[in-house]
Amino acid sequence: MTRPGGPGPGGDPVLLVAHGSRDPRAADATRALARAISAARPGTPVLASWLDHTEPTPTQALRRLAAAGEPRAVLVPLLLTAAYHRRVDIPAAVAAARQAGPPIRVRITDVLGPVAGEVDPTLLAGLRRRLAEAEPGRFDALVLAAAGTRDPGARASVGRVAQALGAALGTPTRISYASAAPPAVGAAVARLRARGARRVAVAAYFLAPGLFHDAVTAAARDAGAVAVAAPLTDAPELVDLVLRRVDAEARSGI
């Protein structure tokens, strides 16, 4: 990991922090995103880490960077809402990394979802890309399927994404959750169909594949959805969004 001459001209290392999953496809998706970001920003080291199930953890990754002589790093939470993991788990991981070994200064970017109530157009573009790739043809209603959270603020941010996506597409849009909060995607699709929608598509507010997205896909199709989009994974728009977060944090200073 050591680079001759210190950090070098490419910028501070970027550490991606994903939630983690027992499903190996999720970690593969995070690694693919790291490779795509690295290709888009030559000379900047881009590493992946996970809060659970997969190593390295963010604490381990930061300690390795510090041991390799890196004085600074930029940490990007691969999260679509600023709920518990952003407020508690990630700061705790950074604090733990600072408690032992060489010092390292860590800047933490905003999450990838709405910030201060604003939905980044790049996020919407990525969701639209994946929806178009699902080839629903013409659809007259849309469900935005998210993982789910008990945090009311996080649910409100998902609602803002649904509202913005529906406005961009000119389509009635409802929310559904795979866990923790109603409605489930099958219920959301069925409700739209009961109100007269003939072709309901589902946009996936997920960063990576896994059991939640699999369950959403099966339930949506059982309820009559014409298509279910894939997760964002390494979409070009997601790469751009991560780099926008990194650059915004760099402009804000340390």
Short mmCIF file of C-alpha atoms in Angstrom, two decimals:
data_model
loop_
_atom_site.label_atom_id
_atom_site.label_comp_id
_atom_site.label_asym_id
_atom_site.label_seq_id
_atom_site.Cartn_x
_atom_site.Cartn_y
_atom_site.Cartn_z
CA MET A 1 0.00 0.00 0.00
CA THR A 2 3.00 2.29 0.53
CA ARG A 3 3.56 4.64 -2.40
CA PRO A 4 7.02 6.13 -2.99
CA GLY A 5 7.13 9.75 -1.93
CA GLY A 6 4.04 9.65 0.25
CA PRO A 7 0.45 10.20 -0.82
CA GLY A 8 1.36 11.27 -4.35
CA PRO A 9 -0.46 13.51 -6.84
CA GLY A 10 -3.64 11.48 -7.16
CA GLY A 11 -5.24 12.68 -3.96
CA ASP A 12 -5.92 11.21 -0.54
CA PRO A 13 -7.01 7.58 -0.42
CA VAL A 14 -10.76 7.03 -0.67
CA LEU A 15 -12.26 4.43 1.64
CA LEU A 16 -15.71 3.14 0.71
CA VAL A 17 -17.75 1.80 3.63
CA ALA A 18 -20.62 -0.51 2.75
CA HIS A 19 -23.19 -2.03 5.09
CA GLY A 20 -22.15 -5.63 4.46
CA SER A 21 -24.19 -8.74 3.77
CA ARG A 22 -24.04 -12.50 4.09
CA ASP A 23 -24.69 -12.61 0.35
CA PRO A 24 -21.32 -12.58 -1.46
CA ARG A 25 -22.85 -10.70 -4.40
CA ALA A 26 -23.06 -7.58 -2.24
CA ALA A 27 -19.32 -7.51 -1.52
CA ASP A 28 -18.60 -8.21 -5.18
CA ALA A 29 -20.71 -5.19 -6.12
CA THR A 30 -18.79 -2.96 -3.70
CA ARG A 31 -15.48 -4.15 -5.10
CA ALA A 32 -16.72 -3.47 -8.63
CA LEU A 33 -17.69 0.06 -7.59
CA ALA A 34 -14.24 0.61 -6.07
CA ARG A 35 -12.61 -0.49 -9.33
CA ALA A 36 -14.85 1.81 -11.36
CA ILE A 37 -14.07 4.79 -9.12
CA SER A 38 -10.36 4.04 -9.29
CA ALA A 39 -10.55 3.95 -13.09
CA ALA A 40 -12.37 7.28 -13.11
CA ARG A 41 -9.84 8.93 -10.77
CA PRO A 42 -6.38 7.57 -11.77
CA GLY A 43 -3.73 7.88 -9.10
CA THR A 44 -6.17 7.94 -6.19
CA PRO A 45 -6.23 4.72 -4.16
CA VAL A 46 -9.79 3.48 -3.68
CA LEU A 47 -10.44 0.79 -1.09
CA ALA A 48 -13.56 -1.06 0.01
CA SER A 49 -14.58 -1.93 3.56
CA TRP A 50 -17.67 -3.23 5.30
CA LEU A 51 -19.42 -2.65 8.60
CA ASP A 52 -20.46 -6.29 8.91
CA HIS A 53 -19.99 -9.78 7.42
CA THR A 54 -16.96 -8.95 5.20
CA GLU A 55 -13.45 -7.74 5.92
CA PRO A 56 -11.74 -5.41 6.12
CA THR A 57 -13.81 -3.33 8.47
CA PRO A 58 -13.36 0.44 8.14
CA THR A 59 -11.25 0.43 11.30
CA GLN A 60 -8.95 -2.23 9.87
CA ALA A 61 -8.69 -0.45 6.53
CA LEU A 62 -7.85 2.89 8.14
CA ARG A 63 -5.19 1.32 10.35
CA ARG A 64 -3.61 -0.28 7.29
CA LEU A 65 -3.58 3.05 5.49
CA ALA A 66 -1.97 4.73 8.49
CA ALA A 67 0.62 1.98 8.80
CA ALA A 68 1.44 2.43 5.11
CA GLY A 69 2.26 6.07 5.75
CA GLU A 70 -0.94 7.73 4.62
CA PRO A 71 -1.58 10.82 6.79
CA ARG A 72 -5.15 11.37 5.56
CA ALA A 73 -8.10 9.55 4.03
CA VAL A 74 -11.59 10.36 2.78
CA LEU A 75 -14.29 7.97 3.94
CA VAL A 76 -17.43 7.63 1.83
CA PRO A 77 -20.44 5.95 3.47
CA LEU A 78 -22.10 3.79 0.82
CA LEU A 79 -25.46 4.47 2.40
CA LEU A 80 -28.64 5.88 0.90
CA THR A 81 -29.95 7.33 4.16
CA ALA A 82 -28.25 9.06 7.08
CA ALA A 83 -29.59 6.67 9.72
CA TYR A 84 -27.90 4.73 12.53
CA HIS A 85 -24.92 3.44 10.57
CA ARG A 86 -23.92 6.95 9.48
CA ARG A 87 -24.58 8.57 12.85
CA VAL A 88 -23.09 5.90 15.12
CA ASP A 89 -21.27 2.99 13.49
CA ILE A 90 -19.04 4.92 11.08
CA PRO A 91 -17.86 7.58 13.59
CA ALA A 92 -17.17 4.78 16.06
CA ALA A 93 -15.08 2.93 13.48
CA VAL A 94 -13.05 6.07 12.75
CA ALA A 95 -12.53 6.73 16.47
CA ALA A 96 -11.31 3.16 16.96
CA ALA A 97 -8.81 3.55 14.12
CA ARG A 98 -7.37 6.62 15.80
CA GLN A 99 -6.84 4.90 19.13
CA ALA A 100 -3.95 2.71 18.03
CA GLY A 101 -1.07 2.91 15.62
CA PRO A 102 0.11 5.84 13.53
CA PRO A 103 -2.21 8.87 13.36
CA ILE A 104 -4.48 9.40 10.37
CA ARG A 105 -6.88 12.27 9.68
CA VAL A 106 -10.21 11.10 8.29
CA ARG A 107 -12.82 13.21 6.53
CA ILE A 108 -16.27 11.63 6.26
CA THR A 109 -18.45 12.63 3.33
CA ASP A 110 -22.20 12.88 3.19
CA VAL A 111 -24.20 9.75 2.39
CA LEU A 112 -25.31 9.14 -1.20
CA GLY A 113 -28.97 9.86 -0.53
CA PRO A 114 -30.55 13.28 0.01
CA VAL A 115 -28.48 15.87 1.86
CA ALA A 116 -30.26 18.81 3.52
CA GLY A 117 -33.42 17.67 1.79
CA GLU A 118 -31.87 17.84 -1.69
CA VAL A 119 -31.77 14.83 -4.00
CA ASP A 120 -28.69 14.82 -6.20
CA PRO A 121 -29.71 14.65 -9.89
CA THR A 122 -26.92 12.14 -10.42
CA LEU A 123 -28.67 9.69 -8.08
CA LEU A 124 -31.91 10.11 -10.01
CA ALA A 125 -30.05 9.54 -13.27
CA GLY A 126 -28.66 6.26 -11.95
CA LEU A 127 -32.10 5.08 -10.86
CA ARG A 128 -33.49 5.99 -14.26
CA ARG A 129 -30.66 4.13 -16.00
CA ARG A 130 -31.37 0.92 -14.11
CA LEU A 131 -35.10 1.27 -14.72
CA ALA A 132 -34.55 1.70 -18.46
CA GLU A 133 -32.26 -1.33 -18.49
CA ALA A 134 -35.09 -3.39 -16.98
CA GLU A 135 -37.03 -2.65 -20.19
CA PRO A 136 -40.48 -2.08 -18.71
CA GLY A 137 -41.67 -0.36 -21.87
CA ARG A 138 -44.33 2.20 -21.10
CA PHE A 139 -45.49 2.19 -17.49
CA ASP A 140 -48.16 4.28 -15.82
CA ALA A 141 -47.09 3.94 -12.18
CA LEU A 142 -43.87 3.34 -10.28
CA VAL A 143 -42.84 1.91 -6.92
CA LEU A 144 -39.51 2.91 -5.37
CA ALA A 145 -38.42 -0.14 -3.36
CA ALA A 146 -35.97 0.53 -0.51
CA ALA A 147 -34.37 -1.70 2.12
CA GLY A 148 -36.29 -0.19 5.02
CA THR A 149 -35.54 1.61 8.26
CA ARG A 150 -37.26 2.47 11.53
CA ASP A 151 -35.72 5.95 11.45
CA PRO A 152 -38.46 8.46 10.50
CA GLY A 153 -35.90 10.92 9.13
CA ALA A 154 -34.41 8.26 6.88
CA ARG A 155 -37.87 7.26 5.65
CA ALA A 156 -38.58 10.90 4.88
CA SER A 157 -35.43 11.04 2.76
CA VAL A 158 -36.59 7.99 0.79
CA GLY A 159 -39.87 9.80 0.28
CA ARG A 160 -38.02 12.77 -1.20
CA VAL A 161 -36.26 10.49 -3.66
CA ALA A 162 -39.57 8.92 -4.68
CA GLN A 163 -41.13 12.33 -5.14
CA ALA A 164 -38.20 13.60 -7.22
CA LEU A 165 -38.07 10.45 -9.34
CA GLY A 166 -41.80 10.54 -9.98
CA ALA A 167 -41.58 14.20 -10.97
CA ALA A 168 -38.68 13.53 -13.33
CA LEU A 169 -40.60 10.70 -15.00
CA GLY A 170 -44.02 12.31 -14.84
CA THR A 171 -45.33 9.15 -13.18
CA PRO A 172 -47.25 8.52 -9.95
CA THR A 173 -44.70 7.01 -7.57
CA ARG A 174 -45.11 5.22 -4.26
CA ILE A 175 -42.59 3.88 -1.71
CA SER A 176 -42.16 0.35 -0.44
CA TYR A 177 -39.75 -1.28 2.00
CA ALA A 178 -38.19 -4.72 2.16
CA SER A 179 -38.12 -4.62 5.98
CA ALA A 180 -38.74 -2.53 9.09
CA ALA A 181 -41.62 -0.43 7.71
CA PRO A 182 -44.72 -0.82 5.58
CA PRO A 183 -45.81 -1.07 2.86
CA ALA A 184 -44.14 -4.10 1.32
CA VAL A 185 -43.54 -3.93 -2.41
CA GLY A 186 -46.31 -6.40 -3.23
CA ALA A 187 -48.82 -4.29 -1.34
CA ALA A 188 -47.62 -1.10 -3.02
CA VAL A 189 -47.88 -2.62 -6.50
CA ALA A 190 -51.31 -4.09 -5.74
CA ARG A 191 -52.56 -0.77 -4.40
CA LEU A 192 -51.53 1.08 -7.56
CA ARG A 193 -53.15 -1.59 -9.73
CA ALA A 194 -56.34 -1.38 -7.68
CA ARG A 195 -56.40 2.35 -8.38
CA GLY A 196 -56.30 1.78 -12.12
CA ALA A 197 -52.63 1.50 -13.03
CA ARG A 198 -52.21 -1.11 -15.74
CA ARG A 199 -48.43 -1.28 -15.93
CA VAL A 200 -46.51 -0.80 -12.67
CA ALA A 201 -42.69 -0.79 -12.68
CA VAL A 202 -40.38 -1.00 -9.67
CA ALA A 203 -37.22 1.10 -9.24
CA ALA A 204 -34.65 -0.41 -6.86
CA TYR A 205 -33.26 1.95 -4.21
CA PHE A 206 -30.46 -0.50 -3.47
CA LEU A 207 -26.71 -0.22 -3.94
CA ALA A 208 -26.04 -3.94 -4.25
CA PRO A 209 -27.82 -7.23 -4.93
CA GLY A 210 -28.76 -9.52 -2.08
CA LEU A 211 -31.61 -11.21 -0.28
CA PHE A 212 -33.63 -8.00 0.08
CA HIS A 213 -33.52 -7.22 -3.63
CA ASP A 214 -34.29 -10.85 -4.48
CA ALA A 215 -37.35 -10.75 -2.21
CA VAL A 216 -38.49 -7.44 -3.69
CA THR A 217 -38.18 -8.82 -7.21
CA ALA A 218 -40.18 -11.96 -6.46
CA ALA A 219 -42.93 -10.15 -4.55
CA ALA A 220 -43.26 -7.38 -7.14
CA ARG A 221 -43.62 -9.83 -10.00
CA ASP A 222 -46.14 -11.90 -8.03
CA ALA A 223 -48.17 -8.71 -7.54
CA GLY A 224 -48.15 -7.99 -11.28
CA ALA A 225 -45.25 -5.54 -11.77
CA VAL A 226 -44.07 -5.39 -15.36
CA ALA A 227 -40.39 -4.93 -14.46
CA VAL A 228 -38.04 -4.59 -11.49
CA ALA A 229 -34.84 -2.60 -11.86
CA ALA A 230 -31.44 -3.88 -10.78
CA PRO A 231 -29.48 -2.25 -7.92
CA LEU A 232 -27.20 0.67 -8.73
CA THR A 233 -23.98 -1.37 -8.13
CA ASP A 234 -21.28 0.26 -10.31
CA ALA A 235 -23.47 2.41 -12.55
CA PRO A 236 -21.53 5.35 -14.04
CA GLU A 237 -23.84 7.75 -12.24
CA LEU A 238 -23.04 6.16 -8.89
CA VAL A 239 -19.32 6.49 -9.62
CA ASP A 240 -19.87 10.15 -10.40
CA LEU A 241 -21.94 10.65 -7.25
CA VAL A 242 -19.23 9.15 -5.03
CA LEU A 243 -16.62 11.42 -6.59
CA ARG A 244 -18.91 14.43 -6.16
CA ARG A 245 -19.14 13.61 -2.45
CA VAL A 246 -15.35 13.26 -2.22
CA ASP A 247 -14.76 16.55 -4.02
CA ALA A 248 -17.36 18.38 -1.92
CA GLU A 249 -15.64 17.22 1.25
CA ALA A 250 -12.27 18.29 -0.11
CA ARG A 251 -13.64 21.78 -0.80
CA SER A 252 -14.99 22.03 2.73
CA GLY A 253 -11.50 21.53 4.21
CA ILE A 254 -10.42 19.31 7.07
#
